[in-house]
PDB file of C-alpha atoms in Angstrom:
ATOM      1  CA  UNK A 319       6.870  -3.143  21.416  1.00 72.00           C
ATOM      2  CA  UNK A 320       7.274  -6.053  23.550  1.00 82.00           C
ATOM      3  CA  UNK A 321       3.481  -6.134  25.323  1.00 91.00           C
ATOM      4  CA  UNK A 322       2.637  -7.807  28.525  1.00 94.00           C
ATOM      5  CA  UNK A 323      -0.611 -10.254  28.379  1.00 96.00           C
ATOM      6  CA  UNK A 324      -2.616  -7.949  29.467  1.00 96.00           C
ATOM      7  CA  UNK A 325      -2.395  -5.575  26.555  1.00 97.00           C
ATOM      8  CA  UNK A 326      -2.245  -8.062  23.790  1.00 98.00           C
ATOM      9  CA  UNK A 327      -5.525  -9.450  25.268  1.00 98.00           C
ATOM     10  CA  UNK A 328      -7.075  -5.897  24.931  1.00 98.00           C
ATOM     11  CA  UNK A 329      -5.664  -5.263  21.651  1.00 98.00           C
ATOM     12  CA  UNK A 330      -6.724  -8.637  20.317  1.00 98.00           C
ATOM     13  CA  UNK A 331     -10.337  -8.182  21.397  1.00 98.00           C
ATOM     14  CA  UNK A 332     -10.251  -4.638  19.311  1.00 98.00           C
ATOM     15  CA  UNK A 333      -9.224  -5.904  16.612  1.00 98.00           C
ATOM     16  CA  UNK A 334     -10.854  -8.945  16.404  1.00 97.00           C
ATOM     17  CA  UNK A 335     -14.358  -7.144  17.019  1.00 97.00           C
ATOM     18  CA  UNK A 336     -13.857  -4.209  15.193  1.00 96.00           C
ATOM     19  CA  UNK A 337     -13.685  -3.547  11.210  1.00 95.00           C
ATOM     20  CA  UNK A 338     -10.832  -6.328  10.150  1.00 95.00           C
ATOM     21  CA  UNK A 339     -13.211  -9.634  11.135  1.00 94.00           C
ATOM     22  CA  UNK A 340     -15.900  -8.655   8.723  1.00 92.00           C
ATOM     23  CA  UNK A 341     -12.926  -7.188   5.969  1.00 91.00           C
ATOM     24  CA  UNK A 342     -10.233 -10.083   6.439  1.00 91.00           C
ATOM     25  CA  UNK A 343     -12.006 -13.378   8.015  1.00 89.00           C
ATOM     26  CA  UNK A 344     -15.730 -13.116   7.797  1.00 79.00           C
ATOM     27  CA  UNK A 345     -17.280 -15.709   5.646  1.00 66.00           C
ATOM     28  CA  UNK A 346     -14.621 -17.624   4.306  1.00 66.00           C
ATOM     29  CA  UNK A 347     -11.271 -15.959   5.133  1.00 69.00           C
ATOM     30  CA  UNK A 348      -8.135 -15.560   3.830  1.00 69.00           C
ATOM     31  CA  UNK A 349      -7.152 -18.162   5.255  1.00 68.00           C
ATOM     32  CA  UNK A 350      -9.163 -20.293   3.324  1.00 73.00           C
ATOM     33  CA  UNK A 351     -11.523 -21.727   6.169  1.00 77.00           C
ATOM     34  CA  UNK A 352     -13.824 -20.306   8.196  1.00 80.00           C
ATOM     35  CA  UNK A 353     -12.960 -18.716  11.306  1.00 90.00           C
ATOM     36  CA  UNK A 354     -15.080 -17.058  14.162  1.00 92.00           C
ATOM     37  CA  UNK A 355     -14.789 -14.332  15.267  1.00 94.00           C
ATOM     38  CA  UNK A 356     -13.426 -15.927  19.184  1.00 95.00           C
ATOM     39  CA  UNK A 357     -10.806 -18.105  16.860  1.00 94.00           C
ATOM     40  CA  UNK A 358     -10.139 -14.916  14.832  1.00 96.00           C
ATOM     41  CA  UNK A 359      -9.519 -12.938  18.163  1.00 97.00           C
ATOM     42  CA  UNK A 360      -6.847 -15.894  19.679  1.00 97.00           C
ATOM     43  CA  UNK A 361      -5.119 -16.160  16.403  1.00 96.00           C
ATOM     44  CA  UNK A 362      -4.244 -12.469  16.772  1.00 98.00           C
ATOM     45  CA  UNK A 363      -3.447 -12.909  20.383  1.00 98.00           C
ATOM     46  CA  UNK A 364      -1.138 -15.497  19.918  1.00 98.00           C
ATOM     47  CA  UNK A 365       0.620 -13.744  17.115  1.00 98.00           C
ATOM     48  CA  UNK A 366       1.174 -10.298  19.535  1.00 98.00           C
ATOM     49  CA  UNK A 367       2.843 -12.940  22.465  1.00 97.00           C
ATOM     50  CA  UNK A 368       4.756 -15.479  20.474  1.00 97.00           C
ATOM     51  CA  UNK A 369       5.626 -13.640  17.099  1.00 97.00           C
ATOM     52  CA  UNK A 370       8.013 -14.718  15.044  1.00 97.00           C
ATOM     53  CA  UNK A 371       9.326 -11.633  13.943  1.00 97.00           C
ATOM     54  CA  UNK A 372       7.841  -8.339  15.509  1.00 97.00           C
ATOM     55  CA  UNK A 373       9.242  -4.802  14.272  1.00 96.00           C
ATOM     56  CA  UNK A 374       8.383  -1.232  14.634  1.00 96.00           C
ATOM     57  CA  UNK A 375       7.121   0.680  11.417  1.00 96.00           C
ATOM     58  CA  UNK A 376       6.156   4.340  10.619  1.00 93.00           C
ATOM     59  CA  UNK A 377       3.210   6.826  11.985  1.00 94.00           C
ATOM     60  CA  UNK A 378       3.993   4.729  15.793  1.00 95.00           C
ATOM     61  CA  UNK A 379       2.468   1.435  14.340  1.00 97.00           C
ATOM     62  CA  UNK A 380       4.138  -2.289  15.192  1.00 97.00           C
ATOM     63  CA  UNK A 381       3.793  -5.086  12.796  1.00 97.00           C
ATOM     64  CA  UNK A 382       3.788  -8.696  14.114  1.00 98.00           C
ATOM     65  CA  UNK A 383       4.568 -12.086  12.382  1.00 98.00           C
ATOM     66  CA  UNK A 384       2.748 -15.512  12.611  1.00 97.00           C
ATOM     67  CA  UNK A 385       4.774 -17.708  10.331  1.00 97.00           C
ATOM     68  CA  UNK A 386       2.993 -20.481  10.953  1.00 96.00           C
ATOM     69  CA  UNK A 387      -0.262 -19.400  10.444  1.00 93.00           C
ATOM     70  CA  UNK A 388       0.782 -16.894   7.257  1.00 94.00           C
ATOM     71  CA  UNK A 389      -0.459 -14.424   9.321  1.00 95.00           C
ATOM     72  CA  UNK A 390       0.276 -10.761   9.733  1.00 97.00           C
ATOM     73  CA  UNK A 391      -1.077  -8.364  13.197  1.00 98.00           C
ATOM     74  CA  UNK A 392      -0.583  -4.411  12.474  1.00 98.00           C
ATOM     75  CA  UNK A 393      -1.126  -2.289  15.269  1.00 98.00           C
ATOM     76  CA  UNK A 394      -2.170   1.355  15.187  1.00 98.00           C
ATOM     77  CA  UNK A 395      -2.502   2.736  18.853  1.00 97.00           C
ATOM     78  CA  UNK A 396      -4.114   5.532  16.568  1.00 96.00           C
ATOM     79  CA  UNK A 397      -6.868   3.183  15.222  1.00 97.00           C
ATOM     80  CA  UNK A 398      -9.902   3.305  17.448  1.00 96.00           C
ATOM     81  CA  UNK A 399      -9.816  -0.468  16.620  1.00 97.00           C
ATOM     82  CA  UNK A 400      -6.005  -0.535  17.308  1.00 98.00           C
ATOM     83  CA  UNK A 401      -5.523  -2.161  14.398  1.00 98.00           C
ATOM     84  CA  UNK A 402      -6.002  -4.609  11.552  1.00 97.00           C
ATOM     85  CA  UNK A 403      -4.832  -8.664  10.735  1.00 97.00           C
ATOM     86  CA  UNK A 404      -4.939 -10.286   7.744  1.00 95.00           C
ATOM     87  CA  UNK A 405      -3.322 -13.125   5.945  1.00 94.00           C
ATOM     88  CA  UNK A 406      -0.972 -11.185   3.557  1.00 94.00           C
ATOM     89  CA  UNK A 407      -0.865 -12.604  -0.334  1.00 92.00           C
ATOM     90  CA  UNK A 408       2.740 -14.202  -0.733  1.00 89.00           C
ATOM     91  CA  UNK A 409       2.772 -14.905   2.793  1.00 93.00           C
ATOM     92  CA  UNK A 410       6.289 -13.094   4.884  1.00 95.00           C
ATOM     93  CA  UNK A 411       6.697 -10.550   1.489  1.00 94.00           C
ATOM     94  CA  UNK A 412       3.534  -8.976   2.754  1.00 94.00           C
ATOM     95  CA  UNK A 413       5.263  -8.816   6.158  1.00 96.00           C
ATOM     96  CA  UNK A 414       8.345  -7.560   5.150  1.00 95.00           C
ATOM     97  CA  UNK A 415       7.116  -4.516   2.657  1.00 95.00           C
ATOM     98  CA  UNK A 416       5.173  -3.129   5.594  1.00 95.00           C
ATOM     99  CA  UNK A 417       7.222  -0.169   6.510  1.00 94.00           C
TER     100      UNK A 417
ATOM    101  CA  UNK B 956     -10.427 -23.631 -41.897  1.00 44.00           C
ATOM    102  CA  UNK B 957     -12.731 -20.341 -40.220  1.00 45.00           C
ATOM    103  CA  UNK B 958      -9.996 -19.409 -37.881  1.00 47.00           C
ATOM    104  CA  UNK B 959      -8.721 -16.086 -36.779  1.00 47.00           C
ATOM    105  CA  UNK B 960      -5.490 -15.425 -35.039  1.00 45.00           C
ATOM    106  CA  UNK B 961      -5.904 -12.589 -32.863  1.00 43.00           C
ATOM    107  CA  UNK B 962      -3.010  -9.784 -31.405  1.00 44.00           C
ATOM    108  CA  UNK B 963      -3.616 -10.392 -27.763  1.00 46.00           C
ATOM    109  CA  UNK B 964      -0.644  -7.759 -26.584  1.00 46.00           C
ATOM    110  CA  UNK B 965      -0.207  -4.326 -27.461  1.00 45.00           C
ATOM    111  CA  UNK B 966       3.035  -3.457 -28.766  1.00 47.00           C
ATOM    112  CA  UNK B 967       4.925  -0.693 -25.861  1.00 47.00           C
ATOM    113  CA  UNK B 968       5.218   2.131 -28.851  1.00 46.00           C
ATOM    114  CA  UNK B 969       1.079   1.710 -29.983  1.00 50.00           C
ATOM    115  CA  UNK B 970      -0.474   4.749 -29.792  1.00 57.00           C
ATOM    116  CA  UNK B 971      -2.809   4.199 -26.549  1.00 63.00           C
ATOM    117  CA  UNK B 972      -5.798   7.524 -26.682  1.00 68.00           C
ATOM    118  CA  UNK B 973      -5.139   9.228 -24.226  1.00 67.00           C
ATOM    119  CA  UNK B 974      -1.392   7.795 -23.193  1.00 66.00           C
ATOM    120  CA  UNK B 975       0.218  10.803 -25.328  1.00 66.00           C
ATOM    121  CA  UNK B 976       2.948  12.885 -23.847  1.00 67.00           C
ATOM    122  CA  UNK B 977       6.795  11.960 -23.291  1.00 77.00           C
ATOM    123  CA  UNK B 978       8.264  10.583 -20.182  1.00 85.00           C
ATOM    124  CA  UNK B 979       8.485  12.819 -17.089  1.00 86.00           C
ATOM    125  CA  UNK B 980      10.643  13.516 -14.570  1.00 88.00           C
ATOM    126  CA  UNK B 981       9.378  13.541 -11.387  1.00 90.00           C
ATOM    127  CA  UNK B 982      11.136  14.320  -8.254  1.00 91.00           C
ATOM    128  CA  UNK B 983       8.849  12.795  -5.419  1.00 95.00           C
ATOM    129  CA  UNK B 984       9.511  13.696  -2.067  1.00 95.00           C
ATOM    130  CA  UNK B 985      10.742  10.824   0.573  1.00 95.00           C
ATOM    131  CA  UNK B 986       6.745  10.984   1.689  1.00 96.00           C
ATOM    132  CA  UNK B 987       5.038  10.053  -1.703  1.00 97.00           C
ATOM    133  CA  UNK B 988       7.732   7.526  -2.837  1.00 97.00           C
ATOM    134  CA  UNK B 989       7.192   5.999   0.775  1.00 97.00           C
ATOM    135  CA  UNK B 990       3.093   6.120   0.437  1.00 98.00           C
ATOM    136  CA  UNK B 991       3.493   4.967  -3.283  1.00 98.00           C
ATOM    137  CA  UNK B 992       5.958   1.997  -2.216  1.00 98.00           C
ATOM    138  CA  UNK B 993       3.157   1.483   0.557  1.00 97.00           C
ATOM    139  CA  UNK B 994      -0.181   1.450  -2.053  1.00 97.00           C
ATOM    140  CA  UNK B 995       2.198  -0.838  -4.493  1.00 98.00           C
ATOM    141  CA  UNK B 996       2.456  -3.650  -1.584  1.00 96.00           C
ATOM    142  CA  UNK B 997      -1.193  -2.994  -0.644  1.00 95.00           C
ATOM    143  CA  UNK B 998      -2.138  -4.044  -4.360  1.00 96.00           C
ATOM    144  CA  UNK B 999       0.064  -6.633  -4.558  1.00 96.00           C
ATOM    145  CA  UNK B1000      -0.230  -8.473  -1.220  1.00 93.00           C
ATOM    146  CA  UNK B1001      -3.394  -7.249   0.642  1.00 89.00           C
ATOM    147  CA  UNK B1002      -6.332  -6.488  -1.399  1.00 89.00           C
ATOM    148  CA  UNK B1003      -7.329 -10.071  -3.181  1.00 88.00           C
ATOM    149  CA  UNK B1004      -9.160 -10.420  -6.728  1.00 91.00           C
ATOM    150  CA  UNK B1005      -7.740  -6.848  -7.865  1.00 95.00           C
ATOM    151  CA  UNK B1006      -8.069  -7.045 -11.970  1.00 96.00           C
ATOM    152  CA  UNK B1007      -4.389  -5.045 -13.135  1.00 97.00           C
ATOM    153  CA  UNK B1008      -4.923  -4.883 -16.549  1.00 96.00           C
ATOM    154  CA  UNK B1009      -8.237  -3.373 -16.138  1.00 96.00           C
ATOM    155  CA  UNK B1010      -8.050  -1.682 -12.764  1.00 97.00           C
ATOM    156  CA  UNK B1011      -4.568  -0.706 -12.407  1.00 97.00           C
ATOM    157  CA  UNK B1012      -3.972  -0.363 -16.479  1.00 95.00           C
ATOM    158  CA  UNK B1013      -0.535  -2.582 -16.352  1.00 96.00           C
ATOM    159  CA  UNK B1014      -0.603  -6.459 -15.612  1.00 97.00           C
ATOM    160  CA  UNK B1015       0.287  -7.501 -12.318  1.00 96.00           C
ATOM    161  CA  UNK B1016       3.892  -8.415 -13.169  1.00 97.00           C
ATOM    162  CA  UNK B1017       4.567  -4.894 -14.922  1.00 97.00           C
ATOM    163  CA  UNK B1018       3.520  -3.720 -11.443  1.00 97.00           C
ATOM    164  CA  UNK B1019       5.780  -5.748  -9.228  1.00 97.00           C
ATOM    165  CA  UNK B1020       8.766  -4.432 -11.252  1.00 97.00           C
ATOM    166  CA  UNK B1021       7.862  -0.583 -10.905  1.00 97.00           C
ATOM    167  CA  UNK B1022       7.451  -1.604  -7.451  1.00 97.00           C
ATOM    168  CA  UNK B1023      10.839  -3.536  -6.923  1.00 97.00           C
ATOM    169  CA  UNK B1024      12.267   0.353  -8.097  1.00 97.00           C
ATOM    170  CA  UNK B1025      10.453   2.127  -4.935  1.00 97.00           C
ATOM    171  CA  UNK B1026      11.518  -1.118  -2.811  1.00 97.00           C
ATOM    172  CA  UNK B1027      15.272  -0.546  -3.701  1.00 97.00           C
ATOM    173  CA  UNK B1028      15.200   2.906  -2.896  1.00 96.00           C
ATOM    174  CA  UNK B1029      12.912   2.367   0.344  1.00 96.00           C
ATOM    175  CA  UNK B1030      15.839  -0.359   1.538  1.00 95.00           C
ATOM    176  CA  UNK B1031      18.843   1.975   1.350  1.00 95.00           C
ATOM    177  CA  UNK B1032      16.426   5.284   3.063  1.00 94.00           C
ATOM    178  CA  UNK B1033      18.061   5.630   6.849  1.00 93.00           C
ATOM    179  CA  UNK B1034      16.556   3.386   9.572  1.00 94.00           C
ATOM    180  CA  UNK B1035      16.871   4.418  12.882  1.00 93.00           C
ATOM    181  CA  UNK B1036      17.516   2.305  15.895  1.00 93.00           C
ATOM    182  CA  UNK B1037      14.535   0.286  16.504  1.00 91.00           C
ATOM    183  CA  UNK B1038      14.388  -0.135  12.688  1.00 91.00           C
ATOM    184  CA  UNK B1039      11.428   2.608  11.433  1.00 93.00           C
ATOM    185  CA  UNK B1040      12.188   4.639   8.614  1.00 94.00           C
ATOM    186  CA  UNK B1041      13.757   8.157   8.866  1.00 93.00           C
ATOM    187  CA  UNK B1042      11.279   9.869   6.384  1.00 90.00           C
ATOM    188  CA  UNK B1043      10.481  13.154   7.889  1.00 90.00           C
ATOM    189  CA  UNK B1044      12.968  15.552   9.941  1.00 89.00           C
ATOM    190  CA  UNK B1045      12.021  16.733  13.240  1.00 88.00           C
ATOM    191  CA  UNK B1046       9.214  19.365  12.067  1.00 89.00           C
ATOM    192  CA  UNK B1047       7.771  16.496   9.989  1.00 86.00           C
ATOM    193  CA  UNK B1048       8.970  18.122   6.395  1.00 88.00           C
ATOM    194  CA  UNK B1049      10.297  15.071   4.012  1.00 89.00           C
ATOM    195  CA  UNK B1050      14.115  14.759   4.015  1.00 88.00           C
ATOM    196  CA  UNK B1051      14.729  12.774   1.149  1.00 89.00           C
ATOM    197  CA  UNK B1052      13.977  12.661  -2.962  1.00 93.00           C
ATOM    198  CA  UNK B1053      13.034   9.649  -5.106  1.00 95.00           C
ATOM    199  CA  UNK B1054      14.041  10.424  -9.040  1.00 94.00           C
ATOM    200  CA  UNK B1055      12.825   8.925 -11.926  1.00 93.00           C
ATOM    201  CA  UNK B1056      11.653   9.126 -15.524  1.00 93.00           C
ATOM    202  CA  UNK B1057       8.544   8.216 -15.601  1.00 93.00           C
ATOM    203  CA  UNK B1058       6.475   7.058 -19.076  1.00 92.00           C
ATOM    204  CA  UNK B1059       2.771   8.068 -18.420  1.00 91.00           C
ATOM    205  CA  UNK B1060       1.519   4.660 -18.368  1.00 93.00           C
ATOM    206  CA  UNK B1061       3.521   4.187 -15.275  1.00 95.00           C
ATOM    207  CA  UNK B1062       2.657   7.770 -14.111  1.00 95.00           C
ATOM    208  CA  UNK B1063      -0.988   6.723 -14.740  1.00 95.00           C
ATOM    209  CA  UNK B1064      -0.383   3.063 -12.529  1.00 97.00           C
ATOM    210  CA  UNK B1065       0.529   4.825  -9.645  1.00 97.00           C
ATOM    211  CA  UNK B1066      -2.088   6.742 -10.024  1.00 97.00           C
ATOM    212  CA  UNK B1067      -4.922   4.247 -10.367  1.00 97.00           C
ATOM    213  CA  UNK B1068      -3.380   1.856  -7.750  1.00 98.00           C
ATOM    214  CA  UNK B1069      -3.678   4.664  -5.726  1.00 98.00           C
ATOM    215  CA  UNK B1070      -7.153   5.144  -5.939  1.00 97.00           C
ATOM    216  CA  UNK B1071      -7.864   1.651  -5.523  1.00 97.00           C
ATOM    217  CA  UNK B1072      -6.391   1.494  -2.514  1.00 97.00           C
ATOM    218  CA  UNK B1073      -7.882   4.503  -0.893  1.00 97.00           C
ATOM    219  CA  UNK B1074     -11.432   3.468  -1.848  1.00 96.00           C
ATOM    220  CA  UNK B1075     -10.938  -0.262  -0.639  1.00 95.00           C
ATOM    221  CA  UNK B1076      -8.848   0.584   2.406  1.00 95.00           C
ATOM    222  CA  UNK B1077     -10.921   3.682   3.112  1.00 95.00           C
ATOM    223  CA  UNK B1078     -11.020   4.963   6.554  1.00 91.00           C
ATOM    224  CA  UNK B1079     -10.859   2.161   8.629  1.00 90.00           C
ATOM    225  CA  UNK B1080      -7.617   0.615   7.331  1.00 96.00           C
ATOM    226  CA  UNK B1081      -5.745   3.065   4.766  1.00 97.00           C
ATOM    227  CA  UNK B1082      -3.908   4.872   7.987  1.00 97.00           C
ATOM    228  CA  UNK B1083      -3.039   1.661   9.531  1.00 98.00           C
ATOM    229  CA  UNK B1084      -1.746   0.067   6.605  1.00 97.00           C
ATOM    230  CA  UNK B1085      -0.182   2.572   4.730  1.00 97.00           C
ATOM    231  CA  UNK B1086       1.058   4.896   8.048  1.00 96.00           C
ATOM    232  CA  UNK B1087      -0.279   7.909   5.917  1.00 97.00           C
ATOM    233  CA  UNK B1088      -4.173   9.949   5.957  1.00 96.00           C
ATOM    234  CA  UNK B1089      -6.228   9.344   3.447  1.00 97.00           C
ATOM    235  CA  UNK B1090      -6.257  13.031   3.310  1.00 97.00           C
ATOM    236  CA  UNK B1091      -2.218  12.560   2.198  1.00 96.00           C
ATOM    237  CA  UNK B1092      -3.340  10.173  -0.292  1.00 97.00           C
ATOM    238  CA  UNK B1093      -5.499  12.900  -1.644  1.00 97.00           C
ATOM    239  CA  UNK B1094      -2.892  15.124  -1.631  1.00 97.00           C
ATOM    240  CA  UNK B1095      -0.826  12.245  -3.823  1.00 97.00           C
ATOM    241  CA  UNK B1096      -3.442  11.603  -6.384  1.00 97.00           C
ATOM    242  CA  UNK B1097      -3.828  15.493  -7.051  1.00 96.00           C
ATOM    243  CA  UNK B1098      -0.117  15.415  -7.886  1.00 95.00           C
ATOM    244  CA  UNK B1099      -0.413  12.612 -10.222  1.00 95.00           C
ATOM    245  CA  UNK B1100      -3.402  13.695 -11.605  1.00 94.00           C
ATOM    246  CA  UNK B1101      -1.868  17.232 -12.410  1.00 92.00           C
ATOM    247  CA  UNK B1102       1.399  15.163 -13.599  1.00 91.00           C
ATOM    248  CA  UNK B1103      -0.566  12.922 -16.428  1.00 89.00           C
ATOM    249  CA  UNK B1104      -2.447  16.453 -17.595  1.00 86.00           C
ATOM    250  CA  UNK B1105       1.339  17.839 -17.966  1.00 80.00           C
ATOM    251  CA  UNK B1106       1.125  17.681 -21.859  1.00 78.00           C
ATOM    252  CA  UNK B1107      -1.860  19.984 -21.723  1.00 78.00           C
ATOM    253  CA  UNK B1108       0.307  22.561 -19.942  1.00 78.00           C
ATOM    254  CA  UNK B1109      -2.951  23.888 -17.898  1.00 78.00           C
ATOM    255  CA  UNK B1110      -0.850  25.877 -15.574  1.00 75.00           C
ATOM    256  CA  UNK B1111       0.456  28.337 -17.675  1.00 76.00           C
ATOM    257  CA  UNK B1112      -1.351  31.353 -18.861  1.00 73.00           C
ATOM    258  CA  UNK B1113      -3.463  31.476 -21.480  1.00 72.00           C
ATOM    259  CA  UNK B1114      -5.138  33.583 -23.556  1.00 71.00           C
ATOM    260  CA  UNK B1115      -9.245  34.302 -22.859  1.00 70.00           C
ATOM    261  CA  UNK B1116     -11.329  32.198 -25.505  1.00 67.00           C
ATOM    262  CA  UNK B1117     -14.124  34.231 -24.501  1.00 66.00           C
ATOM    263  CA  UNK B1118     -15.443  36.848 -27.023  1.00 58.00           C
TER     264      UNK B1118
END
């Protein structure tokens, strides 16, 4: 669960350019502000290397925790994007029901 | 003076068409209650601007309490060592039961929230989300469907109407 920087950078970049940018953070994001698609893509990285609380869930996926940023990093080895991020309404809940 | 109060709230015993039918046991396996629990949080912390009332046919704070009921029970399921939920036994079969009496209004929240979240999750995120196929959510909306038509008692026999 733990990843080295090597595969947090990969998995960042696949999720950042795959489906959850245009779903999550195009536009206007969650967040509130807009974000590109680079900033969207170190947000996630820096959320798989420093989380604040990281866990293991069902079906093989991990779930990561940004608490300073509100922001929550799901990953899916499964997912041909690896994953999806988002900014989860009523901030750690949204972490914490993720089973 | 030209004005008109208006009854904003339907009283919980109004007869709502097509709402009929008593409360109903159902017995969902470990699985459903798990993907259920899942599409609950999905609603109520992921997909922004959802309309309950209309959508979902409860308001959003109805929801969050028959969701707090599938939270409770998800909390005390088994965790295993790393902290993942022990759903399934080793040939992937569900291993545990959540009971309740549902009304069909609930019955019928599930079912819509359901929905909603397969069609706005769809393929790219319901998996990763969720941890179930959209093919299981399928599966899950065919048993709530047949559970609302339980009044109608469509699978027992019945006589031909054809003459």
């Amino acid at each position: 669960m733990s990843l080295n920087e090597e595969e947090a950078k990969k998995i960042a970049r696949a999720i950042a350019f795959g489906h959850a940018y245009e779903k999550h953070a195009a536009n206007v994001s969650e967040a509130g502000e807009l974000i590109t698609q680079s900033s969207f893509e170190s947000l996630i990285l820096e959320t798989l290397l420093n989380p604040e609380k990281v866990r293991k869930i069902e079906a093989g996926r991990s779930k990561y925790w940004n608490a300073q940023e509100g922001f929550l990093v799901i990953v899916n080895p499964l997912d041909p994007d690896l994953g999806t991020a988002y900014w989860p309404i009523g901030g750690i809940d949204g972490y914490k029901v993720i089973r | 003076m030209g004005t008109r109060s208006f009854v904003n709230s339907v009283p919980a015993t109004a007869h709502l068409p097509g709402l009929e039918g008593q409360a109903l046991k159902l017995a969902l396996p470990g699985t459903h209650a798990l993907l259920l629990h899942q599409v609950m949080s999905v609603l109520l912390h992921v997909v922004r601007g959802v309309r309950f009332e209309a959508q979902i046919g409860v308001s959003s704070v109805a929801l969050e309490a028959l969701f707090r009921e599938f939270d409770a029970w998800v909390n005390a399921c088994e965790y295993d060592s790393q902290g993942v939920i022990v759903i399934r036994d080793a040939h992937g079969d569900p291993i545990s039961k959540f009971e309740k009496e549902f009304e069909p209004i609930e019955i019928r929240a599930l079912r819509n929230s359901l929905e909603v979240a397969l069609l706005d999750l769809g393929q790219n995120e319901f998996f990763t989300i969720t941890g179930f196929s959209l093919g299981e959510g399928k599966q899950l909306l065919d048993v709530l469907n047949a559970a609302l038509l339980a009044p109608l008692h469509l699978d027992e026999p019945t006589d031909s109407v054809a003459h």
